[in-house]
Coordinates of C-alpha atoms in Angstrom, one line a residue:
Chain A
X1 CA 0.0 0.0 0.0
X2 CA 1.7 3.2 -1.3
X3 CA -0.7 5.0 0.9
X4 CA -1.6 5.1 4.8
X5 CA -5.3 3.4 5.1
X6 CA -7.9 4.9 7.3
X7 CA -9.7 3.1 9.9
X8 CA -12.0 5.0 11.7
X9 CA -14.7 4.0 14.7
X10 CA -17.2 6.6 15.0
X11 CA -21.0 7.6 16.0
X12 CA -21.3 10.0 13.7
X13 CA -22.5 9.7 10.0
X14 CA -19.6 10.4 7.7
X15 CA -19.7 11.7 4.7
X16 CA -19.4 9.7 1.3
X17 CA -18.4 12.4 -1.3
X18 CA -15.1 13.6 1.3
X19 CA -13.9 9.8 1.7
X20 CA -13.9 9.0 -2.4
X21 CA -11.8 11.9 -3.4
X22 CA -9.8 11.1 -0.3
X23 CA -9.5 8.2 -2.0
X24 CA -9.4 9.0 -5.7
X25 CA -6.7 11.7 -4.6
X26 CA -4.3 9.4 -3.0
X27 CA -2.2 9.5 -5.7
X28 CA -2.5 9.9 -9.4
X29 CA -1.9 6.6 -10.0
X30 CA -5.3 6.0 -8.9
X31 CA -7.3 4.8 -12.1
X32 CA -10.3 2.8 -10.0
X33 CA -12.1 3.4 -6.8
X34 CA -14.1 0.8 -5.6
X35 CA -16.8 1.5 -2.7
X36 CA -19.3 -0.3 -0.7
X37 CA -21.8 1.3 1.7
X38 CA -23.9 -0.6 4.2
X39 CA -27.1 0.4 5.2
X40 CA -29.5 -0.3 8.3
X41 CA -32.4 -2.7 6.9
X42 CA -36.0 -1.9 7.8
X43 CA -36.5 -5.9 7.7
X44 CA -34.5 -8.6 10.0
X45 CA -36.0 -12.3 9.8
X46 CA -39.5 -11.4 8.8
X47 CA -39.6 -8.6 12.1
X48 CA -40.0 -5.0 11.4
X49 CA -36.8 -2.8 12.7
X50 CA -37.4 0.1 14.3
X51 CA -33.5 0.7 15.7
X52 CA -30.2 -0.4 15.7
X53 CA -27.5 -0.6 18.7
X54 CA -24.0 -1.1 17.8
X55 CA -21.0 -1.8 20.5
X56 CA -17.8 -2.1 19.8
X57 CA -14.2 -3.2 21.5
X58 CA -12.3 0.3 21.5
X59 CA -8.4 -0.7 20.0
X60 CA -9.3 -3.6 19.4
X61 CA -11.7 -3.0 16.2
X62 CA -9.4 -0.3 14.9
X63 CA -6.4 -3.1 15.2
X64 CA -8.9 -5.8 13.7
X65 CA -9.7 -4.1 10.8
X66 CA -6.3 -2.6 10.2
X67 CA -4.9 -6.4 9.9
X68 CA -7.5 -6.9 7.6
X69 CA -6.6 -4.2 5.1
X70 CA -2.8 -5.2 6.0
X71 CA -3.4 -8.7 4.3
X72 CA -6.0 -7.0 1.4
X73 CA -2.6 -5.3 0.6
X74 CA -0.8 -8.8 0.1
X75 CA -3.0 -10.0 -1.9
X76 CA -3.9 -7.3 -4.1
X77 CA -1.8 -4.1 -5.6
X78 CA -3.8 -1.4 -4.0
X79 CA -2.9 2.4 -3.5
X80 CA -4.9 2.8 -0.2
X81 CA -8.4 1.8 1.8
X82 CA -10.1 3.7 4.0
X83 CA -13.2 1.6 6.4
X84 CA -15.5 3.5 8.7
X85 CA -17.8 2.1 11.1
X86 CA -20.6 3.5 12.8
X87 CA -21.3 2.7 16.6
X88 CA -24.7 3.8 18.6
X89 CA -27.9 4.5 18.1
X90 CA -28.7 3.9 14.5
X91 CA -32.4 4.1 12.5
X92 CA -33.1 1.9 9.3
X93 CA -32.0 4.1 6.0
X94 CA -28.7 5.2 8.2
X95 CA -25.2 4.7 6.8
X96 CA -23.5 1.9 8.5
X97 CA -20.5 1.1 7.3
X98 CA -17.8 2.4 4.3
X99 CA -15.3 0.2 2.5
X100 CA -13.4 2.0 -0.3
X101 CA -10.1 1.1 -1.9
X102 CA -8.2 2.8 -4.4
X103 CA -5.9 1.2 -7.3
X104 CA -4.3 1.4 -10.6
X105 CA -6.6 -1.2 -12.2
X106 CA -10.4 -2.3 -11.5
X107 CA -9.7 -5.8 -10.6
X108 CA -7.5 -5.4 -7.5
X109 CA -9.9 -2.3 -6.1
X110 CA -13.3 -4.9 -6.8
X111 CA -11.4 -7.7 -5.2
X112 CA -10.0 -5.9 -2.5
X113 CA -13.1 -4.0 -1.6
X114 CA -15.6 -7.3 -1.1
X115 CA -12.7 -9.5 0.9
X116 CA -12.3 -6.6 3.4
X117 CA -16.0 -6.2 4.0
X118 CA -16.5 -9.8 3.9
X119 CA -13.8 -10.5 6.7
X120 CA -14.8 -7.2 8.7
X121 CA -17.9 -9.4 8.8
X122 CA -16.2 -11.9 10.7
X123 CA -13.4 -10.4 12.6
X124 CA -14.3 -6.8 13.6
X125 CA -15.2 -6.7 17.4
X126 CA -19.0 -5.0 16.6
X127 CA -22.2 -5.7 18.1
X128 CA -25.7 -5.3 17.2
X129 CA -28.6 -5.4 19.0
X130 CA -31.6 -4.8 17.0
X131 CA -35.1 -3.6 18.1
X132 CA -37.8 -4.9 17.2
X133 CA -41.5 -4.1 17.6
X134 CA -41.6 -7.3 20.2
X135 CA -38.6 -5.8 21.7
X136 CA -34.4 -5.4 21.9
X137 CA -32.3 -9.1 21.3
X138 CA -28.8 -9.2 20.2
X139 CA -27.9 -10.3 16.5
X140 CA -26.9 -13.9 15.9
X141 CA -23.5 -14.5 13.8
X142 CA -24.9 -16.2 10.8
X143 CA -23.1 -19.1 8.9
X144 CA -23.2 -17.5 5.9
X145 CA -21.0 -14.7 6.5
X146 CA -18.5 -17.1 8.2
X147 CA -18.7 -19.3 5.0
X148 CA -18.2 -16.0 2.7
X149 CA -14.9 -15.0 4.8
X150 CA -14.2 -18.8 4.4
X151 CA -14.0 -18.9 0.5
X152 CA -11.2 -16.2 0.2
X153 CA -9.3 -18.4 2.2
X154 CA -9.9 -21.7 0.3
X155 CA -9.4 -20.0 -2.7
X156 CA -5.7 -19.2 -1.4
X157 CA -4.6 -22.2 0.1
X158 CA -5.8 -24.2 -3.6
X159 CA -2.7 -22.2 -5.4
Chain B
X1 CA -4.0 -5.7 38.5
X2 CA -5.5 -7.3 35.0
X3 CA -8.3 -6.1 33.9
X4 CA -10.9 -8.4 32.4
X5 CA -13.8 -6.6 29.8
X6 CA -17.4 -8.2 28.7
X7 CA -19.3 -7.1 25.9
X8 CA -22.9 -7.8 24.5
X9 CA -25.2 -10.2 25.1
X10 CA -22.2 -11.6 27.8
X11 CA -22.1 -8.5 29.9
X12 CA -25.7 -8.0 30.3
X13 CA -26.0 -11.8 31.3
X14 CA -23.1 -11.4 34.0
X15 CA -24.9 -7.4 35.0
X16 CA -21.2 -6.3 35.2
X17 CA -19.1 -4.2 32.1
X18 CA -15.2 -5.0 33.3
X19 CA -13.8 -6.1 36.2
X20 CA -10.4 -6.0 38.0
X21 CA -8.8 -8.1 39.7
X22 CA -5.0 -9.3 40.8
X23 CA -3.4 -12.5 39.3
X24 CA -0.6 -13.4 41.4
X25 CA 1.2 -15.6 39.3
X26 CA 0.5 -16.5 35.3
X27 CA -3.1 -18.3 35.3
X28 CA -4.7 -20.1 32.9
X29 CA -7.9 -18.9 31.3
X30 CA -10.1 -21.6 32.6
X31 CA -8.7 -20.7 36.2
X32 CA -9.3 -16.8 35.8
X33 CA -13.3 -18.5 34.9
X34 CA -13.1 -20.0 38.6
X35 CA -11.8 -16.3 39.7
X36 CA -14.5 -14.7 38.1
X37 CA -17.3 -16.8 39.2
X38 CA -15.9 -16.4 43.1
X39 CA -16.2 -12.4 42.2
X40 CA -19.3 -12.7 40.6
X41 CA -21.4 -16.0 41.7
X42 CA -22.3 -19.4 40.2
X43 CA -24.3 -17.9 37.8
X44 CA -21.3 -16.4 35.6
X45 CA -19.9 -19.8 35.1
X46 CA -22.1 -20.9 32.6
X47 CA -22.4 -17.7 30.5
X48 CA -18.3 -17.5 30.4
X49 CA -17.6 -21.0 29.2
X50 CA -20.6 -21.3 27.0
X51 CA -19.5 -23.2 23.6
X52 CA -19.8 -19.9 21.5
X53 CA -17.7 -17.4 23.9
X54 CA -15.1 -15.9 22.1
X55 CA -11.6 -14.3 24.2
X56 CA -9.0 -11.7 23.7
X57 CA -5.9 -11.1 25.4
X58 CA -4.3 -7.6 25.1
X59 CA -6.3 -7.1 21.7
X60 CA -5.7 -10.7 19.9
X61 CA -8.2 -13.6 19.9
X62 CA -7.4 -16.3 21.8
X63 CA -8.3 -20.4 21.6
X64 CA -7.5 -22.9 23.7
X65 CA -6.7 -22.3 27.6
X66 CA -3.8 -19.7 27.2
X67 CA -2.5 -18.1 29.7
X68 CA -3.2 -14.3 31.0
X69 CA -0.8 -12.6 33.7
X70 CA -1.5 -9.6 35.6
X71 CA -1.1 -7.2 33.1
X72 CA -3.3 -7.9 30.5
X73 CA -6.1 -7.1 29.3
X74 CA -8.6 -10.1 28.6
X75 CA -11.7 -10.0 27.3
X76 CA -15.5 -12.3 26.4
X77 CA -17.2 -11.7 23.9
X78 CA -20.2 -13.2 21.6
X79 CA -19.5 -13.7 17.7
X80 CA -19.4 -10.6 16.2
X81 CA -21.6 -9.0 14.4
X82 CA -20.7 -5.9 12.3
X83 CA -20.7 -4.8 8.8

């Protein structure tokens, strides 16, 4: 990585136009930007949401996800990646989360972009604990993310 | 003095965010558990060695029954759930 990545932690919303050309103007080798934005669901399991509670482990997200953009850059030939994470009181339609990557060409940005939100998915030391109309209960992991984060790694250890 | 953090679902079952506590020589995890569930009652036992609990020492996950000294930092938690 030619540039210092950005991990940030942080209640507030952030703000998507700022953090692409922070990205796009990393360098002007940049010739692709990928981003992904998550957003708070209205819908969980068939149950309406009304809110959203997120926790996390302060210095030990931020190390977490660093790591995980540490090995992106092993993998992959990008210029820089910037994640932010919200934490607190969130309403469906609210921003969530922010993966961007910057790179020469599209291919490493796409790649890199999905394999660190699919292992932030799994390593990331968040919480959620949705409400509901019946009440508050704590998200489950699900299997399916775990088996996501799982395929980059078979696909590795097959070369 | 190590401290010792729970988050989620484990800290509201145990009613108690972080705890310290003094480890006189180098313990193993599954003996801090019996320190903890002196401090905290009978009823912590089950929620800390739980088949899903997750632990950290001094930021990095943890498996097996490692062992923690009096200045770390350890830490239970559920399986995570961001992005």
């Amino acid at each position: 990585m030619k540039h210092e990545s950005r991990v940030i932690v942080q209640e507030q919303p952030f703000d998507f136009t700022k953090e692409y050309s922070r990205l796009k103007s990393a360098s002007m080798e940049v010739g692709a930007v990928s981003v992904f934005m998550g957003t708070v669901r209205d819908l969980n399991d068939g149950d309406e949401v009304v809110g959203l509670k997120l926790e996390h482990y302060p210095g030990m997200t931020e190390k977490e996800v660093s790591k995980i953009i540490d090995e992106a850059d092993e993998r992959w030939d990008i210029i820089t990646a910037t994640v932010i994470h919200r934490i607190g009181h969130l309403a469906p339609g609210d921003e969530i989360v922010f993966v961007g990557v910057s790179s020469q060409h599209r291919s490493d940005a796409f790649q890199a972009c999905e394999f660190i939100m699919d292992y932030l998915k799994t390593k990331a030391t968040i919480w959620k604990k949705e409400t509901v109309v019946e009440g508050e209960r704590w998200l489950k992991a699900r299997q399916s993310d775990i088996d996501v984060a799982n395929r980059w790694r078979i696909i590795e250890s097959a070369d | 003095m190590a401290r010792v953090i729970f988050f989620a679902s484990i800290r509201e079952a145990l009613g108690r965010a972080d705890i310290e506590l003094s480890i006189y020589e180098d313990t193993k995890i599954s003996k801090l558990i019996d320190i903890l569930t002196q401090e905290g009652g009978q009823d912590w036992r089950p929620v800390l060695t739980e088949e899903n609990v997750r632990s950290a020492v001094n930021h990095e996950i943890v498996t097996g029954d490692v062992m923690v000294s009096n200045s770390d930092e350890i830490a239970f938690f559920p399986p995570v759930t961001g992005g």
